[in-house]
């Protein structure tokens, strides 16, 4: 079959320029390009992705390089021992998604984080060796490349090898973040590592990771076998044995990513293409969009009390459904069609009162059967052929389990915490769950990652996604609405302040300056329990303008960078 991601070799260098918006309604733009765009959490990863496009690589090639580089230059979430999802829309309109989510090791069991009295052992699913799921990232990227890649695999991994062996300068944010995590990393590993040593990090210090460079060389030279077999697999299994972890050589050797049909739906005529279970992201996003569509959010005004109220009430109802119904589709029957049914969503909002907040104790999950049918990182890529790729990848918590494989130099995830470790017990992100997301050997834990592509009138319109644990879905939801209902440019939509509701706890969180005092007062009067918190989400996105220019939206909450090709 012809590779649909073929792109011409000649690509000119990127130009960033301020330009007059063709679409008068939208505000000032971010970085724009007529050819291609890469937006990721780190300038070096975006630049490496762009250089792959320059060499004739396509969106998948660039994604491999971006993700491998993020494992080096953005170690709190970029990874080779975590997992992720990719949603792609090819230039010809074909849509696919790839699931390389971690799995529970075969020796995992339902109550593995409970003590003899049935109580959750604090931190057991978050810190250390037993928190690790079987990694999926390398297998996923290798599979994406096997099916759609254009340039040789080795050329795509090489930039990450160089970045790890030669080192790179830490940003201010990274130095602060590493210093904050130092004692945890030292305690869990019982030794100094490249990330945590004697002194403190400062902006501009060079982070060199020689063990990681050698692991990446094996991945470069041997492909997936460079991670799941041989030396790297041996190092992982030895690490597990040292720390009482459960991942075995067989778990590694048998890990397989899965191609899945994306979930799709419409919102005000736009087609939304997103990640299906085992992520709750796509279903959750479409549920919320379906619930708010009958309301004129544009006229209500951006983050007005009415708009926030409607959106928060939709989020409250969606997260109640998430807790009850979503999990790994290989293990549980998920009523996706029912959850997305227009009449079901209308019914979910039937008790909605514009003047009164709902009560999460009263609002349980709905009954879709009768209608049947915070640390993570995201990158968005559009290549010169028009192939679009949204990729979200994660170790779960910042620096994952904190376990750095001895001799391998890479962090292992703590994705086991995304399971419901005990019905009703909140995870790292305060999310609760039940039977559908209970631990079982070989099962994938439920995710909130929401890599998403949007079409308008049959053409590519937007590519987006976010990190942020439970806040991922609401962040993507708000950025979409900022563009579609409030006519913002991509950069404006990404920068705009955000809020979050997840059913339980019954709290409407907001970051500054998302909601003004008048709005907060009104929301409180309607019965919302409002609470300020730190940054919500970090959306990296691309918008296609009517004249086909691509606008990158890089989230200023981090060091995120958009780089285009011209
Ligand atoms: N670990 C975050 C997520 O997958 O939702």
Coordinates of C-alpha atoms and ligand atoms in Angstrom, one line a residue:
X1 CA 0.0 0.0 0.0
X2 CA 1.3 3.5 -0.8
X3 CA 2.4 5.3 2.3
X4 CA -0.1 8.1 2.7
X5 CA 2.4 10.2 4.6
X6 CA 4.8 10.7 1.7
X7 CA 6.1 14.2 1.7
X8 CA 8.4 16.1 -0.7
X9 CA 12.0 16.4 0.3
X10 CA 12.4 20.1 -0.3
X11 CA 11.2 22.1 2.6
X12 CA 12.4 25.5 3.4
X13 CA 13.4 26.9 6.7
X14 CA 10.8 28.2 9.2
X15 CA 9.9 31.8 9.4
X16 CA 8.1 33.3 12.3
X17 CA 6.3 36.5 11.5
X18 CA 3.6 38.7 12.7
X19 CA 0.9 39.0 10.1
X20 CA -2.5 40.5 9.4
X21 CA -5.1 38.0 10.3
X22 CA -7.1 37.0 7.2
X23 CA -10.0 36.1 9.5
X24 CA -10.7 39.5 11.0
X25 CA -12.6 38.0 13.9
X26 CA -9.6 36.3 15.5
X27 CA -7.0 38.2 17.5
X28 CA -3.2 38.3 17.4
X29 CA -1.5 35.2 16.3
X30 CA 1.4 33.1 17.6
X31 CA 4.0 31.6 15.3
X32 CA 2.7 31.0 11.8
X33 CA 4.0 29.0 8.8
X34 CA 2.6 28.1 5.4
X35 CA 4.2 24.7 5.4
X36 CA 4.4 22.8 8.7
X37 CA 4.4 23.3 12.4
X38 CA 5.7 21.5 15.5
X39 CA 4.6 22.6 19.0
X40 CA 6.0 20.8 22.1
X41 CA 6.9 21.3 25.7
X42 CA 10.5 22.1 24.9
X43 CA 12.3 24.3 22.3
X44 CA 14.9 21.6 21.6
X45 CA 12.3 18.9 21.0
X46 CA 10.3 21.2 18.6
X47 CA 13.5 22.2 16.8
X48 CA 14.5 18.5 16.4
X49 CA 11.1 17.7 15.0
X50 CA 11.3 20.5 12.5
X51 CA 14.7 19.4 11.4
X52 CA 13.2 16.0 10.6
X53 CA 10.5 17.6 8.5
X54 CA 13.2 19.6 6.7
X55 CA 15.0 16.3 5.8
X56 CA 11.8 15.0 4.2
X57 CA 10.3 13.2 7.2
X58 CA 6.6 13.2 7.8
X59 CA 4.5 13.9 10.9
X60 CA 5.1 10.4 12.3
X61 CA 8.9 10.7 11.8
X62 CA 8.8 14.0 13.5
X63 CA 6.7 12.6 16.3
X64 CA 9.3 9.8 17.0
X65 CA 12.1 12.4 17.2
X66 CA 10.0 14.9 19.3
X67 CA 9.0 12.2 21.8
X68 CA 12.5 10.7 22.1
X69 CA 14.0 14.2 22.6
X70 CA 11.3 15.0 25.3
X71 CA 12.5 11.9 27.1
X72 CA 15.9 13.6 27.4
X73 CA 15.2 17.3 27.6
X74 CA 11.8 17.2 29.5
X75 CA 12.4 14.3 31.9
X76 CA 9.5 15.0 34.3
X77 CA 7.0 13.8 31.6
X78 CA 8.8 13.0 28.4
X79 CA 9.8 9.3 28.5
X80 CA 10.8 6.0 27.0
X81 CA 9.3 4.1 29.9
X82 CA 5.8 5.5 30.1
X83 CA 3.0 5.4 27.6
X84 CA 0.9 7.5 25.4
X85 CA -1.6 7.9 22.6
X86 CA -1.4 9.3 19.1
X87 CA -4.4 10.6 17.1
X88 CA -3.7 11.2 13.4
X89 CA -5.5 12.7 10.5
X90 CA -3.8 12.0 7.2
X91 CA -3.8 14.6 4.4
X92 CA -6.4 12.5 2.7
X93 CA -8.8 12.6 5.6
X94 CA -8.1 9.1 7.0
X95 CA -8.1 9.1 10.8
X96 CA -6.3 6.6 13.1
X97 CA -5.3 6.4 16.7
X98 CA -2.5 4.4 18.4
X99 CA -2.7 3.2 22.0
X100 CA 0.6 2.6 23.6
X101 CA -0.7 2.9 27.1
X102 CA 1.1 1.0 29.9
X103 CA -0.4 -2.3 31.2
X104 CA -0.6 -3.8 34.6
X105 CA 2.2 -6.4 35.0
X106 CA 0.9 -10.0 34.9
X107 CA 1.7 -10.3 38.6
X108 CA -0.4 -7.3 39.5
X109 CA -3.6 -7.9 41.4
X110 CA -6.8 -6.0 42.2
X111 CA -6.0 -5.2 45.9
X112 CA -2.2 -4.9 45.6
X113 CA -2.2 -1.4 47.1
X114 CA -4.3 -2.3 50.1
X115 CA -3.1 -3.5 53.5
X116 CA -4.5 -6.5 55.4
X117 CA -7.3 -4.3 56.7
X118 CA -8.3 -3.3 53.2
X119 CA -7.0 0.2 53.6
X120 CA -4.9 1.9 50.9
X121 CA -1.2 2.0 51.7
X122 CA -0.3 5.7 51.3
X123 CA 1.9 6.4 48.3
X124 CA 2.2 2.7 47.3
X125 CA 0.8 3.3 43.8
X126 CA 2.7 6.5 43.4
X127 CA 6.3 6.1 44.6
X128 CA 8.8 3.4 43.8
X129 CA 8.9 0.1 42.0
X130 CA 5.5 -1.3 42.6
X131 CA 3.9 1.8 41.1
X132 CA 5.2 1.0 37.6
X133 CA 3.2 -0.3 34.7
X134 CA 4.7 -2.1 31.7
X135 CA 6.0 0.7 29.5
X136 CA 4.5 1.3 26.0
X137 CA 6.3 4.3 24.6
X138 CA 9.1 2.7 22.6
X139 CA 6.8 -0.1 21.2
X140 CA 4.2 2.6 20.2
X141 CA 6.7 4.8 18.4
X142 CA 8.3 1.9 16.7
X143 CA 4.9 0.6 15.5
X144 CA 3.8 4.1 14.3
X145 CA 7.1 4.3 12.4
X146 CA 6.8 0.8 11.0
X147 CA 3.4 1.6 9.5
X148 CA 3.8 5.2 8.4
X149 CA 7.4 6.3 8.8
X150 CA 9.4 7.6 5.9
X151 CA 12.9 8.2 7.1
X152 CA 15.1 5.5 8.7
X153 CA 14.3 4.8 12.4
X154 CA 18.0 5.3 13.3
X155 CA 17.9 8.9 12.0
X156 CA 14.9 9.7 14.1
X157 CA 16.4 8.5 17.4
X158 CA 19.9 9.9 16.8
X159 CA 19.0 13.5 17.9
X160 CA 17.9 12.2 21.3
X161 CA 21.1 10.2 21.6
X162 CA 23.1 13.4 21.0
X163 CA 21.0 15.5 23.4
X164 CA 21.6 12.9 26.1
X165 CA 25.3 12.4 25.6
X166 CA 26.3 16.1 24.9
X167 CA 23.8 17.5 27.3
X168 CA 21.6 20.6 27.1
X169 CA 21.1 23.8 29.1
X170 CA 18.4 23.7 31.8
X171 CA 15.7 26.4 31.7
X172 CA 14.9 28.3 34.9
X173 CA 11.6 26.3 35.3
X174 CA 13.5 23.0 34.9
X175 CA 16.2 23.9 37.4
X176 CA 13.5 24.8 40.0
X177 CA 11.5 21.7 39.2
X178 CA 14.5 19.3 39.5
X179 CA 15.6 20.9 42.8
X180 CA 12.1 20.4 44.1
X181 CA 12.2 16.7 43.2
X182 CA 15.7 16.1 44.3
X183 CA 15.0 14.6 47.8
X184 CA 12.3 12.3 46.4
X185 CA 14.6 11.0 43.6
X186 CA 17.5 10.5 46.0
X187 CA 15.3 8.7 48.5
X188 CA 13.7 6.4 46.0
X189 CA 16.9 5.5 44.2
X190 CA 19.2 5.4 47.2
X191 CA 22.0 7.0 45.1
X192 CA 22.9 10.0 43.1
X193 CA 21.8 10.0 39.5
X194 CA 22.2 12.4 36.5
X195 CA 19.0 14.2 37.6
X196 CA 19.7 14.4 41.3
X197 CA 23.2 14.8 42.7
X198 CA 24.9 16.7 45.5
X199 CA 24.3 20.3 44.4
X200 CA 21.4 22.4 43.3
X201 CA 20.6 23.0 39.6
X202 CA 20.7 26.5 38.2
X203 CA 19.3 27.9 34.9
X204 CA 21.9 27.3 32.2
X205 CA 23.5 24.3 33.8
X206 CA 24.2 21.5 31.4
X207 CA 22.3 18.2 32.0
X208 CA 24.2 15.3 30.6
X209 CA 22.7 11.8 30.8
X210 CA 25.3 9.2 29.7
X211 CA 23.4 6.1 30.8
X212 CA 20.3 7.3 29.0
X213 CA 22.4 8.0 25.9
X214 CA 23.5 4.4 25.9
X215 CA 20.0 3.1 26.3
X216 CA 18.9 5.4 23.4
X217 CA 21.8 4.0 21.3
X218 CA 20.4 0.5 21.8
X219 CA 16.9 1.7 20.8
X220 CA 18.4 3.5 17.8
X221 CA 20.3 0.4 16.7
X222 CA 17.9 -2.4 17.6
X223 CA 14.5 -0.7 17.5
X224 CA 11.9 -2.0 20.0
X225 CA 14.2 -4.9 20.9
X226 CA 16.7 -2.3 22.1
X227 CA 14.2 -1.7 25.0
X228 CA 12.0 -4.8 25.4
X229 CA 14.8 -7.4 25.1
X230 CA 18.5 -7.7 25.8
X231 CA 20.5 -5.3 27.9
X232 CA 17.7 -2.7 28.6
X233 CA 15.1 -5.3 29.5
X234 CA 17.7 -7.0 31.8
X235 CA 18.4 -3.7 33.5
X236 CA 14.6 -3.1 34.0
X237 CA 14.1 -6.6 35.4
X238 CA 17.1 -6.2 37.7
X239 CA 15.7 -2.9 38.9
X240 CA 12.4 -4.5 39.6
X241 CA 14.0 -7.2 41.6
X242 CA 16.0 -4.7 43.6
X243 CA 13.0 -2.7 44.6
X244 CA 10.2 -5.3 44.8
X245 CA 8.6 -4.3 41.5
X246 CA 6.4 -6.6 39.4
X247 CA 7.5 -6.1 35.8
X248 CA 9.0 -9.3 34.4
X249 CA 11.0 -10.1 31.2
X250 CA 7.8 -11.7 29.8
X251 CA 5.8 -8.6 30.5
X252 CA 8.3 -6.5 28.5
X253 CA 8.6 -9.0 25.6
X254 CA 4.9 -9.4 25.1
X255 CA 3.9 -5.7 25.3
X256 CA 2.0 -4.6 22.2
X257 CA 0.5 -1.3 21.2
X258 CA -3.0 -1.3 19.6
X259 CA -4.4 0.6 16.6
X260 CA -7.8 1.9 17.5
X261 CA -10.6 3.6 15.7
X262 CA -10.8 7.2 17.1
X263 CA -14.0 8.5 18.7
X264 CA -15.6 11.1 16.6
X265 CA -18.5 13.5 16.9
X266 CA -19.5 17.0 16.0
X267 CA -19.7 20.4 17.7
X268 CA -21.3 23.3 16.0
X269 CA -20.5 21.7 12.6
X270 CA -16.9 21.0 13.4
X271 CA -15.8 17.3 13.4
X272 CA -13.9 16.3 16.6
X273 CA -11.6 13.3 16.3
X274 CA -10.1 12.1 19.6
X275 CA -8.7 9.2 21.6
X276 CA -11.1 6.3 22.5
X277 CA -10.8 4.1 25.6
X278 CA -8.6 3.2 27.4
X279 CA -8.5 7.0 27.5
X280 CA -11.5 8.8 28.8
X281 CA -10.3 11.9 27.0
X282 CA -12.2 11.6 23.7
X283 CA -15.4 10.3 25.2
X284 CA -15.3 12.9 28.0
X285 CA -14.5 15.8 25.6
X286 CA -17.4 14.8 23.2
X287 CA -19.8 14.4 26.2
X288 CA -19.0 17.9 27.5
X289 CA -19.2 19.5 24.0
X290 CA -22.6 17.7 23.5
X291 CA -23.9 19.0 26.8
X292 CA -23.0 22.6 26.2
X293 CA -23.9 22.8 22.5
X294 CA -27.5 23.9 23.1
X295 CA -26.1 27.0 25.0
X296 CA -24.9 30.1 23.2
X297 CA -21.5 30.3 24.9
X298 CA -20.3 32.9 22.4
X299 CA -23.0 35.4 23.4
X300 CA -22.6 34.6 27.1
X301 CA -19.0 35.9 26.8
X302 CA -15.7 34.3 27.6
X303 CA -15.5 33.0 31.2
X304 CA -18.7 34.9 32.1
X305 CA -20.5 33.5 35.1
X306 CA -23.1 31.9 32.8
X307 CA -20.5 30.3 30.5
X308 CA -18.4 29.0 33.3
X309 CA -21.5 27.6 35.1
X310 CA -22.8 25.7 32.0
X311 CA -19.3 24.3 31.3
X312 CA -18.6 23.3 34.9
X313 CA -22.0 21.6 35.2
X314 CA -21.2 19.6 32.0
X315 CA -17.8 18.7 33.4
X316 CA -19.4 17.6 36.7
X317 CA -21.7 15.2 34.9
X318 CA -19.1 13.9 32.5
X319 CA -16.7 13.0 35.3
X320 CA -19.4 11.2 37.2
X321 CA -19.9 9.0 34.1
X322 CA -16.2 8.6 33.7
X323 CA -15.9 7.1 37.2
X324 CA -18.6 4.6 36.6
X325 CA -18.2 3.4 33.0
X326 CA -14.7 3.9 31.6
X327 CA -11.8 1.5 31.6
X328 CA -9.8 -0.8 29.3
X329 CA -12.2 -1.9 26.5
X330 CA -10.5 -5.3 26.4
X331 CA -11.7 -5.9 30.0
X332 CA -15.0 -4.0 30.3
X333 CA -18.0 -3.3 28.2
X334 CA -18.1 0.5 27.7
X335 CA -21.4 2.0 26.5
X336 CA -19.6 4.6 24.3
X337 CA -22.5 5.1 21.9
X338 CA -24.9 5.6 24.8
X339 CA -22.5 8.0 26.5
X340 CA -22.3 10.1 23.4
X341 CA -25.9 9.9 22.4
X342 CA -27.4 13.4 21.9
X343 CA -30.6 12.5 23.8
X344 CA -28.6 11.0 26.6
X345 CA -26.5 14.1 26.9
X346 CA -29.7 16.3 26.8
X347 CA -31.1 14.1 29.6
X348 CA -27.9 14.5 31.7
X349 CA -28.4 18.3 31.6
X350 CA -32.2 18.1 32.3
X351 CA -31.7 19.0 36.0
X352 CA -29.4 21.9 35.0
X353 CA -30.4 25.2 36.6
X354 CA -28.7 28.4 35.4
X355 CA -29.0 29.9 38.8
X356 CA -27.9 27.0 40.9
X357 CA -24.9 24.8 41.0
X358 CA -25.6 21.0 41.0
X359 CA -24.6 18.9 43.9
X360 CA -22.1 16.1 43.2
X361 CA -23.7 13.9 45.9
X362 CA -27.0 14.1 44.1
X363 CA -25.6 13.9 40.6
X364 CA -24.4 10.3 40.2
X365 CA -23.6 8.7 36.9
X366 CA -26.4 8.5 34.3
X367 CA -27.8 5.4 32.6
X368 CA -26.3 5.4 29.1
X369 CA -27.5 1.8 28.6
X370 CA -31.0 2.9 27.9
X371 CA -29.6 5.2 25.2
X372 CA -27.3 2.7 23.7
X373 CA -25.5 2.3 21.9
X374 CA -0.6 16.3 36.2
X375 CA 2.1 15.5 34.6
X376 CA 2.1 14.4 31.1
X377 CA 3.2 16.2 27.9
X378 CA 1.6 16.9 24.6
X379 CA 2.9 17.8 21.2
X380 CA 1.0 18.8 18.0
X381 CA 2.5 18.4 14.5
X382 CA 1.3 19.3 11.0
X383 CA 3.7 18.2 8.2
X384 CA 4.1 19.8 4.7
X385 CA 1.7 17.3 3.2
X386 CA -1.0 18.2 5.6
X387 CA -0.8 15.1 7.8
X388 CA -1.8 16.1 11.4
X389 CA -0.7 14.3 14.5
X390 CA -1.6 14.9 18.1
X391 CA 0.5 13.0 20.6
X392 CA 0.2 12.9 24.4
X393 CA 2.7 10.9 26.4
X394 CA 3.2 10.4 30.2
X395 CA 5.0 9.0 33.1
X396 CA 1.9 9.9 35.1
X397 CA 3.1 12.0 38.1
X398 CA 6.1 14.3 37.7
X399 CA 9.2 12.1 37.2
X400 CA 6.8 9.1 37.4
X401 CA 7.6 6.6 40.1
X402 CA 10.9 8.3 40.7
X403 CA 12.7 5.0 40.0
X404 CA 15.6 5.6 37.6
X405 CA 16.7 2.3 36.1
X406 CA 20.3 1.7 37.3
X407 CA 22.6 1.6 34.3
X408 CA 19.7 2.6 32.0
X409 CA 19.4 6.2 33.1
X410 CA 15.7 6.5 32.5
X411 CA 12.7 7.0 34.7
X412 CA 9.9 4.5 35.1
X413 CA 6.3 5.5 35.2
X414 CA 3.8 5.4 38.1
X415 CA 0.9 4.8 35.9
X416 CA -0.6 2.1 38.2
X417 CA -2.1 5.0 40.2
X418 CA -4.4 5.7 37.2
X419 CA -6.3 2.5 38.1
X420 CA -9.0 2.7 40.7
X421 CA -6.9 1.1 43.5
X422 CA -10.0 1.0 45.7
X423 CA -13.5 1.9 44.8
X424 CA -14.1 5.6 45.6
X425 CA -10.5 6.2 46.7
X426 CA -9.1 9.3 44.9
X427 CA -6.0 8.9 42.9
X428 CA -3.1 11.4 42.5
X429 CA -5.5 13.7 40.6
X430 CA -8.4 13.3 43.0
X431 CA -10.2 11.1 40.5
X432 CA -12.4 8.3 41.8
X433 CA -13.4 5.2 40.0
X434 CA -14.9 1.8 40.4
X435 CA -15.1 -1.7 39.0
X436 CA -14.6 -0.7 35.3
X437 CA -11.1 0.6 36.2
X438 CA -10.1 -1.9 38.8
X439 CA -6.6 -3.5 38.5
X440 CA -6.3 -6.7 36.6
X441 CA -3.2 -8.4 35.2
X442 CA -2.4 -7.2 31.6
X443 CA -5.1 -4.5 31.8
X444 CA -4.6 -0.9 30.7
X445 CA -5.3 1.8 33.3
X446 CA -7.9 4.5 32.4
X447 CA -6.4 7.7 31.1
X448 CA -7.6 11.3 30.6
X449 CA -5.2 12.1 27.8
X450 CA -7.0 13.8 25.0
X451 CA -5.0 14.1 21.8
X452 CA -7.5 15.6 19.4
X453 CA -7.8 16.7 15.8
X454 CA -10.6 18.9 14.5
X455 CA -12.0 19.2 11.0
X456 CA -14.0 22.1 9.5
X457 CA -15.9 21.4 6.3
X458 CA -13.9 18.3 5.6
X459 CA -10.5 20.1 6.0
X460 CA -8.0 20.1 8.8
X461 CA -8.8 22.9 11.3
X462 CA -7.0 22.2 14.6
X463 CA -4.6 19.9 16.4
X464 CA -4.4 20.0 20.2
X465 CA -3.9 18.2 23.5
X466 CA -2.6 18.9 27.0
X467 CA -1.0 17.4 30.1
X468 CA -2.6 17.9 33.5
X469 CA -4.0 14.6 34.8
X470 CA -7.7 15.0 35.3
X471 CA -7.6 18.6 34.0
X472 CA -6.5 17.4 30.5
X473 CA -10.0 16.9 29.2
X474 CA -11.4 20.3 30.6
X475 CA -8.3 22.1 29.3
X476 CA -8.8 20.8 25.7
X477 CA -12.6 21.5 26.1
X478 CA -11.9 25.1 26.9
X479 CA -9.3 25.7 24.2
X480 CA -11.7 24.3 21.6
X481 CA -14.5 26.6 22.9
X482 CA -12.1 29.6 22.9
X483 CA -11.5 29.1 19.2
X484 CA -14.9 28.0 18.1
X485 CA -17.2 30.0 20.3
X486 CA -15.0 33.0 21.2
X487 CA -13.1 33.3 17.9
X488 CA -9.7 33.5 19.5
X489 CA -6.5 32.8 17.7
X490 CA -4.6 29.6 18.6
X491 CA -2.1 31.5 20.8
X492 CA -4.8 33.5 22.6
X493 CA -6.9 30.4 23.1
X494 CA -4.0 28.5 24.7
X495 CA -3.0 31.5 26.9
X496 CA -6.5 32.2 28.2
X497 CA -7.1 31.4 31.9
X498 CA -8.7 28.1 32.6
X499 CA -11.0 26.5 35.3
X500 CA -11.8 22.9 36.1
X501 CA -14.5 20.8 37.7
X502 CA -14.3 17.0 38.0
X503 CA -17.5 16.0 39.9
X504 CA -15.5 14.9 43.0
X505 CA -14.3 16.8 44.9
X506 CA -17.3 19.1 44.4
X507 CA -15.0 22.1 43.7
X508 CA -14.7 24.6 40.9
X509 CA -11.0 25.2 40.6
X510 CA -9.6 28.2 38.7
X511 CA -6.2 29.5 37.9
X512 CA -5.4 33.2 38.0
X513 CA -6.5 35.2 36.1
X514 CA -9.2 33.0 34.6
X515 CA -12.2 34.3 36.6
X516 CA -12.6 37.9 37.7
X517 CA -14.1 38.9 41.1
X518 CA -17.6 39.5 39.8
X519 CA -17.6 36.1 38.2
X520 CA -16.3 34.4 41.3
X521 CA -18.9 36.1 43.4
X522 CA -21.8 35.1 41.1
X523 CA -20.6 31.5 40.9
X524 CA -20.4 31.4 44.7
X525 CA -23.9 32.8 45.0
X526 CA -25.1 30.0 42.6
X527 CA -23.6 27.5 45.0
X528 CA -20.3 26.6 43.5
X529 CA -17.4 25.9 45.8
X530 CA -14.7 27.9 44.0
X531 CA -11.0 27.5 44.8
X532 CA -7.9 29.0 43.3
X533 CA -5.1 26.6 42.3
X534 CA -1.9 26.6 40.2
X535 CA -1.7 26.4 36.4
X536 CA -4.3 24.2 34.7
X537 CA -3.1 22.2 31.7
X538 CA -0.4 23.1 29.1
X539 CA -2.0 23.0 25.7
X540 CA 0.2 22.9 22.6
X541 CA -1.9 23.2 19.5
X542 CA -2.0 24.2 15.8
X543 CA -4.8 26.1 14.0
X544 CA -5.3 26.2 10.3
X545 CA -6.4 29.7 9.1
X546 CA -8.7 30.3 6.2
X547 CA -5.8 31.0 3.9
X548 CA -4.1 27.7 4.9
X549 CA -1.5 29.3 7.2
X550 CA -0.7 27.2 10.3
X551 CA -0.7 29.0 13.6
X552 CA 1.1 27.3 16.5
X553 CA -0.2 27.9 20.0
X554 CA 2.5 27.2 22.6
X555 CA 1.5 27.3 26.2
X556 CA 3.3 30.0 28.2
X557 CA 2.6 28.1 31.4
X558 CA 5.7 26.1 30.5
X559 CA 8.7 26.4 28.2
X560 CA 6.6 25.3 25.3
X561 CA 7.6 26.3 21.9
X562 CA 6.0 26.4 18.4
X563 CA 8.4 26.3 15.4
X564 CA 7.1 26.4 11.8
X565 CA 8.5 25.7 8.4
X566 CA 8.2 28.2 5.6
Ligands
LIG1 N1 -1.6 9.8 33.8 C1 -2.4 10.7 33.3 C2 -3.4 10.2 32.4 O1 -3.1 9.3 31.6 O2 -4.5 10.6 32.3

